[in-house]
Coordinates of C-alpha atoms in Angstrom, one line a residue:
M1 CA 59.1 -12.5 -16.9
I2 CA 57.4 -13.0 -13.5
S3 CA 59.5 -14.7 -10.9
M4 CA 58.3 -17.9 -9.2
L5 CA 58.5 -16.2 -5.8
R6 CA 56.3 -13.4 -6.9
L7 CA 53.8 -15.7 -8.6
L8 CA 53.6 -17.9 -5.5
V9 CA 52.9 -14.8 -3.4
I10 CA 50.2 -13.8 -5.8
W11 CA 48.6 -17.2 -5.5
I12 CA 48.6 -17.0 -1.8
G13 CA 47.2 -13.5 -1.8
K14 CA 44.4 -14.4 -4.3
T15 CA 43.5 -17.4 -2.2
V16 CA 43.3 -15.2 0.9
L17 CA 41.2 -12.8 -1.1
V18 CA 38.7 -15.5 -2.1
L19 CA 38.5 -16.8 1.5
S20 CA 38.2 -13.3 2.9
R21 CA 35.2 -12.6 0.6
L22 CA 33.5 -15.8 1.6
R23 CA 33.8 -14.8 5.2
R24 CA 33.1 -11.1 4.4
G25 CA 36.4 -10.2 6.0
G26 CA 38.4 -7.0 5.7
S27 CA 39.4 -5.7 2.3
A28 CA 43.1 -5.1 3.4
L29 CA 43.8 -8.6 4.7
P30 CA 45.1 -10.1 1.4
G31 CA 47.4 -7.2 0.9
L32 CA 48.7 -7.4 4.4
V33 CA 49.5 -11.1 3.9
V34 CA 51.3 -10.3 0.6
E35 CA 53.2 -7.4 2.2
R36 CA 54.5 -9.7 5.0
L37 CA 55.7 -12.3 2.5
Y38 CA 57.1 -9.9 -0.1
P39 CA 57.7 -6.4 1.4
K40 CA 58.6 -4.8 -1.9
F41 CA 55.5 -6.1 -3.7
I42 CA 54.0 -2.6 -4.0
H43 CA 57.0 -1.5 -6.0
S44 CA 56.3 -4.3 -8.6
L45 CA 52.8 -3.0 -9.4
R46 CA 53.7 0.0 -11.6
P47 CA 54.3 -1.9 -14.8
H48 CA 50.7 -3.2 -14.7
F49 CA 49.3 0.3 -15.3
Q50 CA 49.6 2.7 -18.2
T51 CA 48.5 5.6 -15.9
V52 CA 48.4 5.9 -12.1
I53 CA 46.4 8.5 -10.3
L54 CA 46.8 9.0 -6.5
V55 CA 44.2 11.0 -4.4
T56 CA 45.2 12.1 -0.9
G57 CA 44.3 14.8 1.7
T58 CA 42.3 14.8 4.9
N59 CA 38.7 14.8 3.7
G60 CA 37.0 13.6 0.6
K61 CA 39.4 10.9 -0.8
T62 CA 36.8 8.2 -1.2
T63 CA 34.2 10.5 -2.8
T64 CA 36.7 12.1 -5.2
T65 CA 38.1 8.8 -6.4
K66 CA 34.5 7.6 -7.0
M67 CA 33.9 10.8 -9.1
L68 CA 37.1 10.2 -10.9
Q69 CA 36.2 6.6 -11.7
E70 CA 33.0 7.7 -13.4
I71 CA 34.9 10.4 -15.4
L72 CA 37.7 8.1 -16.4
R73 CA 35.1 5.7 -17.9
C74 CA 34.6 8.4 -20.6
K75 CA 38.0 7.5 -22.0
Y76 CA 39.3 4.3 -20.4
N77 CA 38.0 0.7 -20.3
T78 CA 40.1 -0.9 -17.6
I79 CA 40.4 0.9 -14.3
V80 CA 41.7 -0.7 -11.0
H81 CA 40.4 1.2 -8.0
N82 CA 40.6 0.5 -4.2
Q83 CA 36.9 1.3 -3.9
A84 CA 36.7 -0.3 -0.5
G85 CA 38.5 2.7 0.9
S86 CA 41.5 0.8 2.3
N87 CA 44.1 3.4 1.5
M88 CA 47.4 2.2 2.7
S89 CA 49.8 0.0 0.6
R90 CA 48.0 -3.2 1.7
G91 CA 44.6 -1.9 0.4
I92 CA 46.2 -1.0 -3.0
I93 CA 47.8 -4.4 -3.2
S94 CA 44.4 -6.1 -2.4
A95 CA 42.7 -4.1 -5.1
T96 CA 45.4 -5.1 -7.6
L97 CA 45.3 -8.7 -6.5
A98 CA 41.6 -8.9 -7.4
A99 CA 42.4 -7.7 -10.9
L100 CA 45.5 -9.9 -11.5
D101 CA 44.9 -13.3 -13.1
W102 CA 46.3 -16.5 -11.6
R103 CA 49.3 -16.1 -13.9
G104 CA 50.0 -12.8 -12.2
E105 CA 49.2 -10.9 -15.4
L106 CA 47.3 -7.6 -15.7
S107 CA 47.4 -4.8 -18.2
A108 CA 45.2 -2.0 -17.0
E109 CA 44.9 1.4 -18.5
V110 CA 44.5 3.2 -15.1
G111 CA 45.3 2.5 -11.5
L112 CA 43.2 4.9 -9.5
F113 CA 44.0 4.8 -5.7
E114 CA 43.1 6.9 -2.7
V115 CA 46.0 7.0 -0.4
D116 CA 46.5 7.8 3.3
E117 CA 48.3 11.1 3.9
G118 CA 50.9 9.4 6.1
F119 CA 51.7 6.9 3.3
A120 CA 51.5 9.2 0.3
A121 CA 55.3 9.7 0.0
H122 CA 56.0 5.9 0.2
L123 CA 53.2 5.1 -2.3
S124 CA 54.1 7.8 -4.7
T125 CA 57.7 6.7 -4.7
A126 CA 56.6 3.1 -5.4
L127 CA 53.9 3.9 -8.0
Q128 CA 55.3 7.0 -9.8
P129 CA 51.9 8.5 -10.6
E130 CA 51.0 10.6 -13.6
V131 CA 48.8 12.7 -11.4
M132 CA 48.6 13.2 -7.6
V133 CA 45.6 15.1 -6.2
V134 CA 45.8 16.8 -2.8
L135 CA 42.3 17.7 -1.6
N136 CA 42.8 19.7 1.6
L137 CA 44.7 19.6 4.9
H138 CA 42.9 19.6 8.3
R139 CA 44.0 18.5 11.7
D140 CA 43.2 14.8 11.9
Q141 CA 44.4 11.9 14.0
L142 CA 47.2 13.9 15.7
D143 CA 48.3 10.7 17.4
R144 CA 49.3 9.3 14.0
Y145 CA 50.3 12.3 12.0
G146 CA 51.3 15.1 14.3
E147 CA 50.8 18.7 13.3
L148 CA 49.9 19.7 9.8
E149 CA 53.3 21.1 9.0
R150 CA 54.7 17.6 9.0
V151 CA 51.8 16.3 6.9
A152 CA 52.3 19.1 4.4
D153 CA 56.0 18.2 4.1
L154 CA 55.1 14.5 3.4
L155 CA 52.7 15.5 0.6
V156 CA 55.3 17.8 -1.0
E157 CA 57.7 14.9 -0.9
A158 CA 55.1 12.7 -2.5
A159 CA 54.4 15.2 -5.2
A160 CA 58.0 15.2 -6.3
H161 CA 57.5 11.7 -7.7
A162 CA 54.4 12.6 -9.7
K163 CA 54.3 14.0 -13.2
H164 CA 51.4 16.4 -12.4
T165 CA 50.1 17.6 -9.1
V166 CA 46.6 19.0 -8.6
I167 CA 45.7 20.9 -5.4
N168 CA 42.8 22.8 -3.8
Y169 CA 43.9 26.4 -4.2
D170 CA 41.4 27.5 -1.5
D171 CA 43.4 25.7 1.1
P172 CA 46.0 28.2 2.3
R173 CA 48.3 25.6 3.7
L174 CA 48.5 23.9 0.4
R175 CA 49.0 27.2 -1.4
N176 CA 51.9 28.0 1.0
S177 CA 53.4 24.5 0.8
F178 CA 53.5 23.9 -3.0
Q179 CA 55.3 25.9 -5.7
L180 CA 52.2 27.3 -7.5
D181 CA 54.0 27.5 -10.9
S182 CA 54.5 23.8 -10.9
V183 CA 51.0 22.6 -10.0
S184 CA 47.4 23.1 -11.2
G185 CA 44.1 22.8 -9.4
A186 CA 40.7 24.2 -8.6
A187 CA 39.3 27.2 -6.7
A188 CA 35.9 28.8 -6.0
A189 CA 34.1 32.1 -5.9
S190 CA 34.0 33.7 -2.5
N191 CA 30.3 32.8 -1.9
V192 CA 31.2 29.1 -2.3
R193 CA 34.6 29.3 -0.5
E194 CA 33.1 30.8 2.6
Q195 CA 30.9 27.8 3.1
V196 CA 33.9 25.4 3.3
P197 CA 36.5 27.0 5.7
S198 CA 40.1 26.0 5.8
D199 CA 41.8 24.6 8.8
E200 CA 42.9 28.1 9.8
A201 CA 39.4 29.3 9.6
L202 CA 38.4 26.8 12.3
Y203 CA 40.5 28.8 14.8
L204 CA 40.5 32.3 13.2
D205 CA 37.7 34.6 12.4
D206 CA 39.0 35.5 8.9
E207 CA 41.1 33.8 6.2
P208 CA 44.7 35.1 6.4
T209 CA 45.2 35.7 2.7
E210 CA 43.1 35.9 -0.5
P211 CA 43.7 32.9 -2.8
D212 CA 45.7 33.2 -6.0
Y213 CA 43.8 31.6 -8.8
T214 CA 46.3 32.0 -11.6
A215 CA 47.0 28.3 -12.0
A216 CA 43.5 26.9 -11.3
E217 CA 42.3 24.6 -14.1
V218 CA 38.7 24.6 -12.8
F219 CA 36.9 27.5 -11.1
I220 CA 33.6 27.0 -9.2
E221 CA 31.5 29.9 -10.2
D222 CA 28.3 29.3 -8.2
N223 CA 26.2 26.6 -6.5
A224 CA 22.5 26.5 -5.7
N225 CA 20.8 23.8 -3.7
Q226 CA 17.9 22.0 -5.4
D227 CA 15.4 19.5 -3.9
A228 CA 17.2 16.4 -5.2
A229 CA 20.6 17.7 -6.4
Q230 CA 23.2 20.5 -6.2
A231 CA 23.2 22.8 -9.3
V232 CA 26.8 23.8 -9.9
S233 CA 28.5 26.1 -12.4
F234 CA 32.1 25.4 -13.3
R235 CA 34.4 27.6 -15.5
I236 CA 37.0 25.6 -17.4
N237 CA 39.2 27.1 -20.1
Q238 CA 37.0 30.3 -20.1
R239 CA 33.8 28.3 -20.7
S240 CA 31.0 27.7 -18.2
Y241 CA 29.6 24.2 -17.7
S242 CA 26.5 23.4 -15.6
A243 CA 26.3 20.2 -13.5
S244 CA 23.7 18.6 -11.3
L245 CA 25.4 16.6 -8.5
Q246 CA 23.5 13.8 -6.7
I247 CA 26.0 14.1 -3.8
P248 CA 25.0 16.8 -1.3
G249 CA 27.3 19.1 0.7
V250 CA 29.2 22.1 -0.6
F251 CA 32.5 20.3 0.2
N252 CA 31.7 17.7 -2.5
I253 CA 31.6 20.5 -5.1
Y254 CA 35.3 21.0 -4.4
N255 CA 35.8 17.2 -4.8
A256 CA 34.1 17.5 -8.2
A257 CA 36.1 20.4 -9.3
L258 CA 39.4 18.7 -8.5
A259 CA 38.2 15.6 -10.3
L260 CA 37.5 17.8 -13.3
A261 CA 41.0 19.3 -13.1
V262 CA 42.4 15.8 -13.4
S263 CA 40.2 15.1 -16.4
E264 CA 41.6 18.3 -18.1
L265 CA 45.2 17.0 -17.6
L266 CA 44.2 13.6 -19.1
E267 CA 42.5 15.4 -22.0
I268 CA 39.1 13.9 -21.4
D269 CA 36.3 15.6 -23.2
T270 CA 35.1 18.3 -20.7
A271 CA 31.4 18.1 -21.5
R272 CA 31.4 14.4 -21.1
A273 CA 33.4 14.6 -17.8
V274 CA 30.9 17.2 -16.4
A275 CA 27.9 15.0 -17.4
A276 CA 29.6 12.0 -15.8
L277 CA 29.7 13.8 -12.4
G278 CA 25.9 13.8 -12.5
E279 CA 25.8 10.0 -12.4
V280 CA 27.9 9.7 -9.2
K281 CA 26.0 8.6 -6.1
P282 CA 27.3 8.9 -2.5
A283 CA 30.1 6.5 -1.5
F284 CA 29.4 4.1 1.4
G285 CA 29.0 6.0 4.6
R286 CA 29.5 9.4 2.9
T287 CA 25.9 10.9 2.9
E288 CA 24.7 7.4 2.0
E289 CA 21.0 6.8 2.6
I290 CA 19.7 3.4 3.7
T291 CA 16.1 2.4 4.0
I292 CA 14.9 0.0 6.7
G293 CA 11.2 -0.7 6.3
D294 CA 9.6 2.6 5.8
K295 CA 12.3 4.6 7.6
T296 CA 15.4 6.1 6.0
L297 CA 18.8 6.6 7.8
Q298 CA 21.5 8.9 6.3
I299 CA 25.1 8.1 7.3
L300 CA 27.4 11.1 7.6
L301 CA 30.9 10.0 8.3
V302 CA 33.0 12.3 10.5
K303 CA 36.8 12.1 11.3
N304 CA 37.9 15.5 12.4
P305 CA 36.6 19.0 13.4
S306 CA 36.3 20.4 9.9
G307 CA 34.3 17.4 8.6
F308 CA 32.0 17.4 11.7
N309 CA 31.4 21.2 11.2
Q310 CA 30.4 20.6 7.6
V311 CA 28.0 17.9 8.7
I312 CA 26.4 20.3 11.2
A313 CA 26.2 23.1 8.7
S314 CA 25.0 21.1 5.7
F315 CA 22.7 18.6 7.4
L316 CA 22.1 18.6 11.2
S317 CA 21.3 22.3 11.5
V318 CA 19.4 22.5 8.2
E319 CA 17.0 19.6 8.8
P320 CA 17.0 18.6 12.5
L321 CA 16.2 14.8 12.7
P322 CA 16.6 12.1 15.3
T323 CA 20.4 11.5 15.4
M324 CA 22.9 8.9 16.6
I325 CA 26.5 9.9 17.0
A326 CA 28.9 7.0 17.2
I327 CA 32.5 7.8 18.2
N328 CA 35.1 5.0 18.3
D329 CA 38.8 5.4 19.1
N330 CA 40.3 2.4 17.2
Y331 CA 43.5 2.8 15.3
A332 CA 41.7 3.7 12.0
D333 CA 39.7 6.4 13.8
G334 CA 42.6 7.9 15.8
R335 CA 43.1 7.2 19.5
D336 CA 43.0 10.8 20.5
V337 CA 39.4 12.1 20.5
S338 CA 40.2 15.5 22.0
W339 CA 39.3 16.9 18.6
L340 CA 35.6 16.7 19.6
W341 CA 36.2 19.9 21.7
D342 CA 37.2 21.7 18.5
V343 CA 33.9 20.9 16.8
R344 CA 31.5 23.9 16.8
I345 CA 28.8 22.0 18.6
E346 CA 27.4 25.2 19.9
S347 CA 26.3 26.2 16.4
W348 CA 24.2 23.1 16.3
A349 CA 22.6 24.0 19.7
E350 CA 21.0 27.0 17.9
A351 CA 18.9 24.7 15.8
D352 CA 15.8 22.8 17.0
T353 CA 17.6 19.6 17.8
Q354 CA 15.8 16.3 17.8
P355 CA 16.5 13.3 20.1
I356 CA 20.2 12.6 20.2
I357 CA 21.9 9.3 21.1
T358 CA 25.6 8.9 21.6
S359 CA 27.3 5.5 21.2
G360 CA 30.6 3.8 20.4
S361 CA 33.7 3.3 22.6
R362 CA 33.8 7.0 23.2
G363 CA 30.1 7.7 23.3
Y364 CA 30.3 9.2 26.8
D365 CA 33.0 11.6 25.6
M366 CA 30.6 12.8 22.9
A367 CA 27.7 13.0 25.4
L368 CA 29.9 15.2 27.7
R369 CA 30.8 17.5 24.7
L370 CA 27.1 17.9 24.0
Q371 CA 26.3 18.6 27.6
Y372 CA 28.8 21.5 27.6
A373 CA 26.9 22.9 24.6
D374 CA 23.6 22.5 26.5
I375 CA 22.3 19.8 24.1
P376 CA 20.6 16.9 25.9
S377 CA 21.5 13.4 24.8
R378 CA 21.4 9.7 25.9
A379 CA 24.6 7.7 26.0
M380 CA 24.3 4.0 24.9
P381 CA 27.7 2.3 24.4
S382 CA 26.3 -0.6 22.5
L383 CA 26.0 0.2 18.8
R384 CA 23.3 -2.4 18.4
A385 CA 21.2 -1.0 21.2
A386 CA 21.7 2.6 20.0
L387 CA 20.6 1.7 16.5
D388 CA 17.5 0.1 17.9
E389 CA 16.8 3.3 19.9
L390 CA 17.4 5.5 16.9
L391 CA 14.9 3.5 14.8
A392 CA 12.4 3.8 17.6
E393 CA 12.8 7.6 17.6
V394 CA 12.3 7.9 13.8
P395 CA 8.6 8.2 13.1
P396 CA 6.9 5.9 10.5
G397 CA 7.9 7.1 7.0
G398 CA 10.5 9.4 8.6
R399 CA 14.3 9.9 8.5
G400 CA 17.2 10.0 10.9
Y401 CA 20.9 10.6 10.9
I402 CA 23.8 8.4 11.9
V403 CA 27.0 10.4 12.5
P404 CA 29.8 7.8 13.0
T405 CA 33.6 7.7 12.9
Y406 CA 35.1 5.2 10.4
T407 CA 35.2 1.9 12.4
A408 CA 31.8 2.7 13.9
M409 CA 30.4 3.2 10.4
L410 CA 31.7 -0.2 9.3
E411 CA 30.2 -1.9 12.3
L412 CA 26.9 -0.1 11.9
R413 CA 26.6 -1.0 8.2
K414 CA 27.0 -4.7 9.2
L415 CA 24.3 -4.3 11.8
I416 CA 22.0 -2.5 9.3
G417 CA 22.8 -5.2 6.7
R418 CA 21.2 -7.8 8.9
R419 CA 17.9 -5.8 8.7
T420 CA 17.9 -4.8 5.1
E421 CA 19.8 -5.2 1.9
I422 CA 22.5 -2.6 1.4
G423 CA 25.1 -2.0 -1.2
A424 CA 28.7 -3.2 -0.8
W425 CA 31.7 -0.9 -1.2
E426 CA 30.3 1.5 -3.8

């Protein structure tokens, strides 16, 4: 039976949630209030879910959980998901508060949550997941996490509380950190793997070891770009399945493969799961396209060197367009922006770059990095002014790129939302 204290905290949290939505406030605020009032609230959530799935890793959490949500609908009716992307305990609490009724009751089949790497051990201990997915490990927000050895230790600790762990076998740091006979996962053929380098490959010319695929549930056989989608071939239990992904970027094929590995563990019909992937559209800010009048802007979120390199290789160098790069150094972005110097900007310089505008609180740092790569740019600290300038550079009926860090992306979506109707947290 629910205690009166917990019920009172739920009422307060749900009231804050309603007010926050009316004011279009942050998605984590209700959870933050509840956490302050009842620090152990996160530990009380597990009984509300039959199955809990946690998704963590440096890049791809939001997209992978969106893919998983679509796949899970093939089997389950009630899924609670922190789709706003707030991935610490307060975000998970907020998502659950929205599903709880005013009596504090909820019986959901699945709790599907993306979780911050630094909080994975704490949240796994509290939520005791059936499945924990670890996507990759790249240097990210060194001011918060430190070096990757520490993050890997935290993820191994988190996995100890999960019934099943799914990893990316093509990430050598994950292969070396986890006991391979106790996990499952996904891997890719060499022609696909070479397009998505590991963190080591950012600093070394060659991969140090050849992956061991013996425990991979899903194997990416091949991919071929199409005009409107990515054609992908997966091998699962010795059978090949073809999928057409609406989400661009080779790195998203890995996200899809790991989502399919989870579906195999949960005994979801494979053909239906593969078909469901074809219905998934980009999550907010992750290759999302927004139309303003007759012009289209594509938002390409970046957080670290590996992600930025993939954006350059998959978008900026392939189709040079007017581009705005917005770099912030708020807490959610990481205070230390020295990672910009690890990005292979010089590879972009080889392409026929279009007008480039830098913005955000560290827009001048980005402009300096571009200058050292002999790429001209204009620095405009005001995001509003930079957005106006970008739209002026995009020709009628044309397209442009916005390459922001996380908090810059949130602010820019608000600015764009004043000009045109855009989706919420999708």
